[in-house]
Coordinates of C-alpha atoms in Angstrom, one line a residue:
M1 CA -0.2 0.2 -0.1
N2 CA 1.2 3.4 -1.0
H3 CA 0.0 5.8 1.7
S4 CA -1.2 9.3 0.9
L5 CA -2.4 12.0 3.3
D6 CA -6.1 11.7 1.9
L7 CA -6.8 10.9 5.7
A8 CA -9.6 11.6 8.0
L9 CA -8.9 12.4 11.7
I10 CA -11.2 11.5 14.6
G11 CA -10.4 11.7 18.4
N12 CA -11.8 13.4 21.5
C13 CA -9.0 15.5 23.0
Q14 CA -7.0 12.7 24.8
V15 CA -6.2 10.5 21.7
G16 CA -6.4 10.9 18.0
A17 CA -6.3 8.5 15.1
L18 CA -5.9 8.8 11.4
I19 CA -8.4 6.6 9.0
D20 CA -7.2 5.7 5.5
P21 CA -10.2 6.1 2.8
S22 CA -11.0 2.2 3.2
A23 CA -11.3 2.6 7.0
E24 CA -7.7 1.2 7.9
I25 CA -6.8 2.6 10.9
V26 CA -3.3 4.2 10.2
W27 CA -2.0 6.0 13.0
Y28 CA -3.3 6.1 16.7
C29 CA -1.0 6.7 19.8
L30 CA -1.8 5.6 23.3
P31 CA -2.2 6.7 25.8
R32 CA -2.1 9.9 24.6
F33 CA -1.2 12.1 21.3
D34 CA 3.0 11.5 21.9
G35 CA 2.4 8.0 23.0
D36 CA 3.8 4.7 21.3
P37 CA 2.2 4.4 18.1
T38 CA -0.3 1.6 18.3
F39 CA -1.4 1.5 14.7
C40 CA 1.5 3.2 13.0
S41 CA 1.1 1.9 9.3
L42 CA 1.3 5.2 8.1
L43 CA 4.7 5.2 8.3
H44 CA 5.3 1.4 7.4
E45 CA 4.2 0.2 3.8
H46 CA 2.2 -2.7 3.7
T47 CA 0.3 -5.0 1.3
V48 CA -3.3 -5.3 2.6
G49 CA -3.5 -8.4 4.5
E50 CA 0.4 -8.4 5.2
G51 CA 2.0 -6.3 7.5
K52 CA 1.4 -4.9 11.4
G53 CA 0.3 -2.2 12.8
Y54 CA -3.0 -1.4 11.7
C55 CA -6.7 -2.2 12.0
A56 CA -8.5 -2.8 9.0
I57 CA -11.8 -3.8 7.8
E58 CA -11.5 -5.8 4.5
L59 CA -14.9 -6.4 2.3
V60 CA -14.4 -9.1 0.1
D61 CA -14.3 -8.2 -3.6
Q62 CA -14.6 -4.6 -2.7
I63 CA -14.6 -2.0 -5.6
E64 CA -15.8 1.1 -4.1
A65 CA -15.1 3.1 -1.3
T66 CA -16.7 6.7 0.1
Q67 CA -16.0 8.7 3.5
S68 CA -17.1 11.6 5.0
Y69 CA -17.8 13.2 8.3
L70 CA -21.3 13.3 10.0
P71 CA -22.4 16.9 9.6
N72 CA -20.6 18.9 12.5
S73 CA -18.6 16.3 14.2
A74 CA -15.7 14.5 14.7
V75 CA -17.5 11.2 13.7
L76 CA -16.7 9.3 10.5
V77 CA -18.7 7.0 8.4
T78 CA -16.8 5.0 5.4
R79 CA -19.2 3.1 3.1
L80 CA -17.5 -0.2 1.6
T81 CA -19.3 -1.6 -1.6
D82 CA -18.2 -5.1 -3.3
A83 CA -18.7 -6.7 -6.8
Q84 CA -22.3 -7.8 -6.1
G85 CA -23.4 -4.6 -4.6
A86 CA -23.3 -5.7 -1.1
V87 CA -22.2 -2.5 1.1
V88 CA -20.7 -2.1 4.7
E89 CA -21.1 0.8 6.5
I90 CA -18.3 1.9 9.1
T91 CA -18.7 4.7 11.9
D92 CA -15.6 5.7 13.6
F93 CA -15.2 8.0 16.6
C94 CA -13.8 8.6 20.0
P95 CA -16.4 9.4 22.8
R96 CA -16.5 13.2 24.2
F97 CA -19.8 14.2 26.1
H98 CA -20.6 15.7 29.2
H99 CA -21.5 13.3 32.3
H100 CA -21.8 14.3 35.7
G101 CA -20.6 17.5 35.0
R102 CA -17.3 17.1 33.6
V103 CA -16.2 16.1 29.9
F104 CA -15.7 12.5 29.6
N105 CA -13.1 11.6 27.0
P106 CA -11.4 8.3 27.5
M107 CA -8.2 6.6 26.0
M108 CA -11.5 5.0 23.7
L109 CA -11.9 4.5 20.0
V110 CA -15.1 2.6 18.9
R111 CA -15.8 1.3 15.3
Q112 CA -19.3 0.1 14.8
V113 CA -19.7 -1.7 11.3
H114 CA -23.3 -2.1 10.0
R115 CA -24.6 -4.3 6.9
V116 CA -26.3 -1.6 4.8
Q117 CA -27.2 -4.2 2.1
G118 CA -26.1 -7.2 0.4
N119 CA -24.7 -10.2 2.0
P120 CA -21.3 -8.5 2.4
R121 CA -18.6 -10.5 3.8
I122 CA -15.3 -9.0 5.7
R123 CA -12.3 -9.9 7.7
L124 CA -10.9 -8.2 10.4
L125 CA -7.6 -7.3 10.8
V126 CA -6.4 -6.2 14.1
R127 CA -2.4 -6.1 14.1
P128 CA -1.4 -3.5 16.9
T129 CA 1.9 -3.0 18.0
Y130 CA 4.7 -1.6 20.6
D131 CA 7.9 0.4 20.6
Y132 CA 7.1 2.3 17.4
G133 CA 6.2 -1.1 15.5
R134 CA 9.2 -3.2 16.7
E135 CA 6.9 -6.1 17.7
Q136 CA 3.6 -7.4 17.7
C137 CA 1.5 -7.2 20.8
S138 CA 0.8 -10.5 22.6
F139 CA -2.5 -11.6 23.6
T140 CA -4.9 -13.1 26.0
H141 CA -8.8 -13.5 25.3
G142 CA -12.1 -14.1 26.9
S143 CA -15.3 -14.7 25.2
H144 CA -16.0 -11.0 24.4
H145 CA -12.8 -9.3 24.4
I146 CA -8.9 -9.3 23.5
R147 CA -6.0 -7.8 25.8
Y148 CA -3.3 -6.8 23.3
V149 CA -0.4 -6.7 25.8
S150 CA 2.7 -4.6 25.4
P151 CA 5.4 -4.3 28.1
G152 CA 3.9 -1.9 30.6
S153 CA 0.4 -1.3 29.0
V154 CA -2.5 -3.5 27.9
L155 CA -5.2 -2.4 25.1
R156 CA -8.3 -3.7 25.4
L157 CA -10.7 -4.8 22.1
T158 CA -14.1 -5.5 23.5
T159 CA -16.7 -6.8 21.1
N160 CA -19.5 -8.9 20.0
A161 CA -18.1 -10.3 17.1
S162 CA -16.5 -13.5 16.7
I163 CA -13.4 -13.6 18.6
T164 CA -12.2 -16.6 16.8
A165 CA -12.6 -14.6 13.5
I166 CA -10.7 -11.5 14.8
L167 CA -7.8 -14.1 16.2
Q168 CA -7.4 -16.1 13.3
E169 CA -8.3 -13.4 10.6
L170 CA -11.0 -15.3 8.8
P171 CA -13.8 -14.3 6.7
F172 CA -17.6 -14.2 8.0
F173 CA -20.7 -12.9 6.3
L174 CA -21.8 -9.9 8.4
E175 CA -25.7 -10.3 9.3
D176 CA -26.3 -6.8 11.0
R177 CA -24.0 -5.3 12.9
L178 CA -21.1 -5.4 15.4
T179 CA -19.1 -3.2 17.4
L180 CA -15.3 -3.1 18.2
M181 CA -14.0 -1.1 21.1
F182 CA -10.7 0.1 22.1
G183 CA -10.0 1.3 25.4
P184 CA -8.3 0.8 28.8
D185 CA -8.1 -2.6 30.4
E186 CA -11.5 -2.8 31.9
I187 CA -14.4 -4.4 32.1
I188 CA -17.2 -3.2 30.3
P189 CA -20.4 -3.0 33.0
E190 CA -23.1 -3.2 30.5
A191 CA -24.2 -4.2 27.2
L192 CA -21.6 -3.2 24.4
P193 CA -23.9 -2.2 21.3
E194 CA -26.3 -0.4 23.7
M195 CA -23.1 1.5 25.3
T196 CA -21.5 2.5 22.0
R197 CA -25.0 3.7 20.6
R198 CA -25.5 5.6 23.8
F199 CA -21.7 7.2 23.6
L200 CA -22.5 8.0 19.5
D201 CA -25.4 9.4 20.2
E202 CA -23.9 11.9 22.9
T203 CA -21.0 12.5 21.3
L204 CA -22.5 13.7 18.4
S205 CA -25.0 16.0 20.6
Y206 CA -21.4 17.2 22.3
W207 CA -20.1 18.3 18.6
H208 CA -23.6 19.9 17.5
E209 CA -23.8 21.8 20.5
W210 CA -19.9 23.2 20.3
V211 CA -20.5 23.6 16.6
R212 CA -23.7 26.0 17.2
D213 CA -21.3 28.3 19.3
L214 CA -19.1 29.1 16.8
A215 CA -19.3 32.3 15.4
I216 CA -18.4 31.6 11.8
P217 CA -18.3 33.5 8.7
F218 CA -21.2 33.7 5.9
D219 CA -19.1 31.9 3.0
W220 CA -17.1 28.8 3.6
Q221 CA -19.3 27.7 6.7
D222 CA -18.5 24.0 6.2
E223 CA -14.7 24.5 5.7
V224 CA -14.5 26.7 8.6
I225 CA -16.8 24.3 11.0
R226 CA -14.2 21.6 9.7
A227 CA -10.8 23.2 10.5
A228 CA -12.7 24.5 13.7
I229 CA -13.0 20.8 14.9
T230 CA -9.8 19.7 13.9
L231 CA -8.0 22.2 15.7
K232 CA -10.2 21.6 18.8
L233 CA -9.0 17.7 18.2
N234 CA -5.2 19.1 18.5
T235 CA -5.5 20.1 22.2
F236 CA -5.1 18.1 25.1
D237 CA -7.4 18.1 27.8
D238 CA -6.0 17.3 30.7
T239 CA -3.3 19.9 30.8
G240 CA -4.7 22.5 28.1
A241 CA -1.8 21.6 25.7
I242 CA -2.1 22.4 21.9
I243 CA -0.2 20.1 19.5
A244 CA 1.3 21.2 16.1
A245 CA 0.3 18.1 14.5
M246 CA -0.9 14.4 15.2
T247 CA 2.0 12.7 13.4
T248 CA 6.0 12.4 13.5
S249 CA 8.1 12.2 10.5
I250 CA 6.1 13.1 7.3
P251 CA 8.7 14.6 5.2
E252 CA 8.2 18.1 4.4
A253 CA 9.1 16.9 0.4
S254 CA 9.9 13.8 -1.3
D255 CA 13.2 12.7 0.1
S256 CA 14.3 15.8 1.6
G257 CA 15.3 14.3 5.0
R258 CA 13.0 17.1 6.7
N259 CA 11.1 14.7 9.1
W260 CA 10.5 15.8 12.5
D261 CA 7.9 15.1 15.4
Y262 CA 5.1 17.4 15.6
R263 CA 3.3 15.8 18.5
F264 CA 4.3 18.6 21.0
C265 CA 3.3 22.3 22.0
W266 CA 4.8 25.3 20.4
L267 CA 4.4 28.5 22.0
R268 CA 4.1 30.0 19.0
D269 CA 1.6 27.4 17.1
S270 CA -0.5 27.6 20.0
Y271 CA -0.9 31.3 19.8
F272 CA -2.2 31.2 16.6
V273 CA -4.5 28.2 17.6
V274 CA -6.0 30.1 20.3
N275 CA -5.9 33.1 18.4
A276 CA -8.4 31.7 15.6
L277 CA -10.9 29.8 18.0
N278 CA -10.8 33.0 19.7
R279 CA -12.3 34.9 16.5
L280 CA -14.8 31.9 16.3
G281 CA -16.0 32.8 19.9
T282 CA -14.9 29.7 21.5
T283 CA -12.7 30.8 24.5
H284 CA -12.1 27.6 26.4
T285 CA -9.2 26.3 24.6
M286 CA -7.4 29.5 25.6
E287 CA -8.6 28.9 29.3
H288 CA -7.2 25.6 29.3
Y289 CA -4.2 27.0 27.4
L290 CA -3.3 29.6 29.8
N291 CA -3.4 27.1 32.7
Y292 CA -0.7 25.2 30.7
L293 CA 1.2 28.0 30.1
V294 CA 1.3 29.6 33.4
N295 CA 2.4 26.4 34.7
V296 CA 5.3 26.1 31.9
V297 CA 6.5 29.9 32.7
A298 CA 6.5 29.0 36.5
A299 CA 8.7 25.9 36.2
A300 CA 11.0 27.8 33.3
P301 CA 14.5 28.8 35.6
G302 CA 14.6 32.6 35.2
G303 CA 11.7 32.9 33.1
I304 CA 13.6 31.9 30.0
L305 CA 11.3 29.9 27.7
Q306 CA 12.0 27.6 25.3
P307 CA 10.0 27.2 21.9
V308 CA 8.5 24.1 22.8
Y309 CA 7.5 21.9 25.3
G310 CA 6.1 18.4 26.1
I311 CA 2.1 18.1 26.0
D312 CA 2.5 17.5 29.8
G313 CA 4.7 20.6 30.3
R314 CA 8.3 18.7 30.2
A315 CA 11.2 20.8 28.8
H316 CA 13.3 18.0 27.4
I317 CA 11.7 16.0 24.6
E318 CA 15.5 15.0 23.3
E319 CA 15.0 13.6 19.7
K320 CA 16.2 10.2 18.6
K321 CA 15.7 8.1 15.1
V322 CA 13.9 4.8 15.5
D323 CA 14.8 2.3 13.5
T324 CA 12.0 0.2 13.2
L325 CA 10.0 2.3 11.0
A326 CA 10.9 2.9 7.2
G327 CA 9.1 6.1 7.2
Y328 CA 6.1 7.6 5.0
R329 CA 6.8 5.7 1.9
G330 CA 9.8 4.5 2.9
M331 CA 11.3 8.0 3.3
G332 CA 13.1 7.6 6.9
P333 CA 14.3 8.7 9.0
V334 CA 11.1 8.4 12.0
Q335 CA 12.1 10.6 14.7
V336 CA 10.9 10.8 18.1
G337 CA 11.0 13.9 20.1
N338 CA 12.2 17.4 18.6
Q339 CA 15.4 19.2 19.6
A340 CA 14.0 22.2 18.9
Y341 CA 13.6 22.1 22.8
E342 CA 17.1 23.4 23.0
Q343 CA 17.0 25.8 20.4
I344 CA 16.6 29.8 21.3
Q345 CA 13.7 31.3 19.3
H346 CA 13.0 34.8 20.6
D347 CA 9.3 35.4 19.5
V348 CA 8.2 33.2 22.3
Y349 CA 7.7 35.8 24.2
G350 CA 5.5 37.6 22.2
S351 CA 3.8 34.5 21.4
A352 CA 3.2 33.8 25.1
I353 CA 1.7 37.2 26.1
L354 CA -0.5 37.7 22.7
A355 CA -2.0 34.3 24.1
V356 CA -2.8 35.8 27.3
T357 CA -4.0 39.1 26.2
H358 CA -7.2 38.1 25.4
V359 CA -8.0 37.4 29.2
F360 CA -7.8 41.2 30.0
F361 CA -9.9 42.5 27.6
D362 CA -13.1 39.7 27.0
R363 CA -15.9 40.1 29.3
R364 CA -17.1 36.8 28.4
L365 CA -14.6 35.2 30.7
V366 CA -15.2 34.3 34.5
Q367 CA -11.6 34.5 35.3
R368 CA -10.3 37.4 33.9
G369 CA -6.6 39.0 34.0
D370 CA -5.5 40.7 37.1
T371 CA -2.7 42.5 38.6
T372 CA -0.8 39.2 39.5
L373 CA -1.1 37.6 36.0
F374 CA 0.2 40.9 34.4
T375 CA 2.9 40.8 36.8
R376 CA 4.1 37.4 35.8
L377 CA 3.9 38.4 32.2
E378 CA 6.3 41.2 32.8
T379 CA 9.1 39.0 33.5
L380 CA 8.3 37.8 29.9
G381 CA 8.4 41.3 28.8
E382 CA 11.8 41.9 30.4
L383 CA 13.4 39.2 28.4
A384 CA 12.0 40.6 25.2
I385 CA 13.7 43.5 25.9
L386 CA 17.0 41.8 26.4
V387 CA 17.0 39.5 23.4
H388 CA 14.9 41.9 20.9
D389 CA 18.4 42.4 19.4
Q390 CA 19.9 39.2 19.5
P391 CA 20.5 36.1 17.3
D392 CA 18.3 33.1 17.6
A393 CA 16.9 30.3 15.4
G394 CA 14.2 32.1 14.2
L395 CA 10.7 30.7 14.1
W396 CA 11.5 28.1 10.8
E397 CA 14.2 26.4 13.4
L398 CA 17.5 27.0 11.6
R399 CA 19.7 24.5 13.2
G400 CA 22.9 25.4 11.6
T401 CA 22.7 29.3 11.7
K402 CA 21.9 32.1 14.2
R403 CA 20.8 35.9 13.1
V404 CA 19.0 38.6 14.6
H405 CA 15.5 37.5 12.9
T406 CA 13.1 40.5 12.3
F407 CA 10.4 38.3 12.7
S408 CA 11.8 37.5 16.4
S409 CA 12.3 41.3 17.1
I410 CA 8.9 42.2 16.1
M411 CA 7.6 39.8 18.6
C412 CA 9.2 41.1 21.1
W413 CA 8.0 44.2 20.2
A414 CA 4.5 42.9 20.4
A415 CA 5.6 41.5 24.0
C416 CA 5.8 45.2 25.2
D417 CA 3.1 46.5 23.0
R418 CA 0.7 44.3 24.7
L419 CA 2.1 44.6 28.1
A420 CA 1.6 48.6 27.7
R421 CA -2.4 48.0 26.4
I422 CA -2.5 45.4 29.3
A423 CA -1.6 48.0 32.0
A424 CA -3.8 50.4 30.3
R425 CA -6.5 48.2 31.0
L426 CA -5.9 47.5 34.7
K427 CA -5.1 51.4 35.3
L428 CA -1.3 51.3 36.0
P429 CA 0.0 54.4 34.2
E430 CA 3.8 54.3 35.5
R431 CA 3.6 50.7 33.7
V432 CA 1.8 51.9 30.9
T433 CA 4.5 54.7 30.5
Y434 CA 7.3 51.9 30.7
W435 CA 6.2 49.3 28.5
S436 CA 5.3 52.3 25.6
A437 CA 8.6 53.3 25.7
Q438 CA 10.1 49.8 25.4
A439 CA 7.8 48.9 22.4
D440 CA 9.3 52.4 20.8
H441 CA 12.6 51.9 21.2
I442 CA 12.5 48.1 19.7
H443 CA 10.3 49.5 16.8
A444 CA 13.2 52.0 16.2
T445 CA 15.5 49.6 16.3
I446 CA 13.7 46.9 13.9
C447 CA 13.0 49.9 11.2
S448 CA 16.5 50.7 11.5
R449 CA 18.2 47.5 11.3
G450 CA 15.7 45.1 9.3
W451 CA 14.6 47.7 6.6
N452 CA 16.5 47.1 3.4
D453 CA 16.9 50.4 1.7
E454 CA 17.8 48.7 -1.7
K455 CA 15.4 45.8 -1.6
K456 CA 12.8 48.4 0.0
A457 CA 11.4 45.6 2.1
F458 CA 12.2 44.6 5.5
T459 CA 14.5 41.0 5.4
A460 CA 14.6 38.1 7.3
A461 CA 17.7 39.5 9.3
F462 CA 18.9 42.4 10.6
E463 CA 21.2 44.2 8.1
G464 CA 20.2 41.3 5.9
D465 CA 19.2 41.0 2.0
S466 CA 16.9 37.9 2.0
L467 CA 13.3 37.7 2.5
D468 CA 11.1 36.1 4.9
A469 CA 7.4 35.0 4.3
S470 CA 6.8 35.4 8.1
L471 CA 7.2 39.6 7.4
L472 CA 3.6 39.2 6.0
L473 CA 2.4 39.3 9.4
M474 CA 3.8 43.0 10.6
H475 CA 0.2 44.3 10.0
D476 CA -1.5 41.3 11.4
V477 CA 0.5 41.9 14.6
G478 CA 0.1 45.4 14.3
F479 CA 3.4 46.7 14.2
L480 CA 2.9 48.6 11.1
A481 CA -0.6 50.1 9.5
A482 CA -1.8 48.6 6.4
D483 CA -1.6 52.3 4.5
D484 CA 2.5 52.5 5.7
P485 CA 4.1 52.1 2.2
R486 CA 6.7 50.3 3.8
F487 CA 4.3 47.5 4.5
A488 CA 3.3 47.3 0.9
S489 CA 6.6 47.7 -0.1
T490 CA 7.5 44.4 1.8
V491 CA 4.5 42.4 0.6
A492 CA 5.7 43.9 -3.1
A493 CA 8.9 42.2 -2.2
I494 CA 7.9 39.4 -1.3
E495 CA 5.6 39.0 -4.0
R496 CA 9.0 39.1 -6.5
E497 CA 11.1 36.6 -4.7
L498 CA 9.0 34.2 -3.0
R499 CA 6.2 33.6 -4.9
H500 CA 6.0 30.6 -6.7
G501 CA 2.9 30.5 -8.8
D502 CA -0.1 30.6 -6.4
Y503 CA 1.9 29.8 -3.4
I504 CA 4.7 31.4 -1.1
F505 CA 7.7 30.0 -0.1
R506 CA 8.8 30.6 3.2
Y507 CA 12.2 31.6 2.1
V508 CA 14.1 30.2 -1.1
E509 CA 17.5 30.4 0.6
E510 CA 19.5 27.4 1.0
D511 CA 19.3 26.1 4.5
D512 CA 21.0 23.4 6.4
F513 CA 18.8 20.7 4.3
G514 CA 19.4 22.4 1.0
T515 CA 17.0 24.7 -0.9
P516 CA 13.5 24.2 0.0
K517 CA 11.1 22.6 -2.9
N518 CA 7.7 22.2 -1.3
A519 CA 5.7 25.8 -0.4
F520 CA 4.9 26.0 3.6
I521 CA 1.2 26.3 3.2
V522 CA 0.5 28.8 5.9
C523 CA 2.9 31.5 4.5
T524 CA 0.4 31.8 1.2
Y525 CA -2.5 32.4 3.8
W526 CA -0.4 35.2 5.6
Y527 CA -0.3 36.6 2.1
I528 CA -3.9 36.6 1.8
Y529 CA -4.0 38.1 5.1
A530 CA -1.7 40.7 4.0
L531 CA -3.7 41.3 0.3
V532 CA -6.7 41.9 2.5
A533 CA -4.9 44.7 4.4
L534 CA -3.9 46.2 1.2
G535 CA -7.7 46.1 -0.4
R536 CA -6.6 43.7 -3.0
N537 CA -9.7 41.3 -1.6
D538 CA -9.9 40.0 -5.6
E539 CA -6.6 38.6 -5.9
A540 CA -6.9 37.0 -2.1
R541 CA -10.2 35.2 -2.8
L542 CA -8.5 33.5 -5.9
L543 CA -5.5 32.3 -4.1
F544 CA -7.7 31.7 -1.1
E545 CA -10.2 29.4 -3.7
N546 CA -7.0 27.4 -5.0
L547 CA -5.8 26.5 -1.2
L548 CA -9.1 25.3 -0.6
K549 CA -8.7 22.9 -3.8
R550 CA -5.4 21.7 -2.3
H551 CA -7.4 20.4 1.0
N552 CA -8.2 16.8 0.8
R553 CA -11.5 15.2 0.4
H554 CA -12.5 16.0 4.2
G555 CA -11.0 19.7 4.0
L556 CA -8.0 18.8 6.0
M557 CA -4.4 19.9 5.1
A558 CA -0.7 19.0 6.4
E559 CA 2.0 21.0 6.4
H560 CA 3.5 21.4 2.8
V561 CA 2.3 21.6 -0.7
D562 CA 3.8 20.6 -3.7
V563 CA 3.3 23.7 -6.2
Q564 CA 3.7 21.7 -9.1
T565 CA 1.2 18.6 -8.4
G566 CA -0.7 20.3 -5.7
E567 CA 0.4 16.8 -3.6
Q568 CA 0.5 17.2 0.5
W569 CA 3.4 17.2 2.4
G570 CA 4.5 17.4 6.1
N571 CA 2.9 16.4 9.3
F572 CA -0.5 16.0 9.3
V573 CA -3.4 17.6 10.1
Q574 CA -1.1 20.6 10.6
T575 CA -2.7 23.2 12.5
Y576 CA -1.1 25.9 11.3
S577 CA -2.7 25.6 7.6
M578 CA -6.2 25.0 9.5
V579 CA -5.3 28.4 11.5
G580 CA -5.0 29.6 7.7
L581 CA -8.1 28.7 6.2
I582 CA -10.3 30.1 9.6
N583 CA -8.5 33.3 9.3
S584 CA -8.7 34.1 5.7
A585 CA -12.5 32.9 5.4
L586 CA -13.2 35.5 8.3
R587 CA -11.5 38.4 6.3
L588 CA -12.7 37.6 2.8
S589 CA -16.3 36.1 3.6
R590 CA -19.4 38.7 3.2
R591 CA -21.1 39.9 6.1
W592 CA -24.3 38.2 7.4
D593 CA -26.1 41.2 7.5
S594 CA -25.3 42.3 3.7
A595 CA -25.3 38.5 2.1
F596 CA -28.4 38.5 1.3

């Protein structure tokens, strides 16, 4: 099987799974997002019925497969049809709903298999592994369950299907419906079909209520709803962390070696996610993330922040290669952990403060920002002042080069600017004066050292001449007004040097791994933001419509796109990309009161 990223994501903010168009679970980590991939065939090619590390429902003589989400939910339905016209329907979901005053989101995945018509003959292939595909799990079983055992953990499959048929992988005729429930090693206290049917109904109700509260734009409603649900699925309820993507080691381009583990919480990415969901009117993610961030800051020596942390807040996420998986389409290496935690990236101080700023101004929140929280943030602001003109690895995490990156400096300015605004909100005039002066000083430094008069543009680094797509955000974060000629001039320079067809590259200069081959998707979205700010809405709309065509059948997007073929590359689902969709739709959509 030659995998693609035409995948669907299901989850419940505790676990997440990727499912291919024929309903094979190709990626599923336990007991949480950054855990061992019990199903990992996405990074290990196999022939149907061979290999290990997946869960498949094989329809004998299958000729067709269709797949879609149930509307406004994270519940996936796959319909398989055989050569005789028999149809099987598979419903996949991870339970999430309110129960006893709390959100019930266990380490659980449910598969319901239903005969729709005809006389389908199916085979259940359940082949969990451990230690990143190193070994297939051993098992014990009872009359209605199988315990898949690995060192230190047990995955329990509870089912009303034939245990013999599963263990021996025997084809059988599906008479009506059956259920496969993967979860912790606990006895199910009630009848499985009734319990999972209730779980499905309540999970659907949860997502319908969640979507109903979104403040979506008039245009592209389905796309925005799917993006919002996807961002929610990348949040880890237990701590409030937000992961960048569900996967590790999907290369940024074919055989590029740019294979990274994204199952961690980048402070920068999290700010973008929180900001997008706030614009849609859902604030719970921000509130949970604030708790995570406050704990991370409290544990940081001297308040010095790393760019990325584990979803449990741990600081050390050492990167290592594993030799047990060949990689996506055989394109290794497969990495576990991310050495970016050791990097210096100065934009993190702005990202942290910008993410928290909302709690001082949003009157919907029960717990709002106060002087105690402001004082904690001031510590980060002081660090931003110290480092705003110092070299770092930049937001693109260059591993072999350090420069004074202009975007990092702009985010340091944003940290001081927002502290001044927060101080004004809290009626602290002395702090307003202090932080405003610091912001003005950093602003002047950037304008002096980050501007290249020959290029007529702000450049990637101080006293440099190369360009960087992140500078398209100068207006978005408030550094330059839309009518400032330097903003339009910088956008024009980026168009000349970083635009390839309908896409914007993050940069084009050679880095540690050579010259970038594919476009980083969110950069084109940032370009759309800039075009809208400049009043070039028609151009922006055409680029946005083109990007939507590059999403997969479910409206999901990875990190990179091949500008020639439109094929997706990079870790999946990429929160950056889904954030870009939401923000672009909000900017380009007609207003509800003027759409009719």
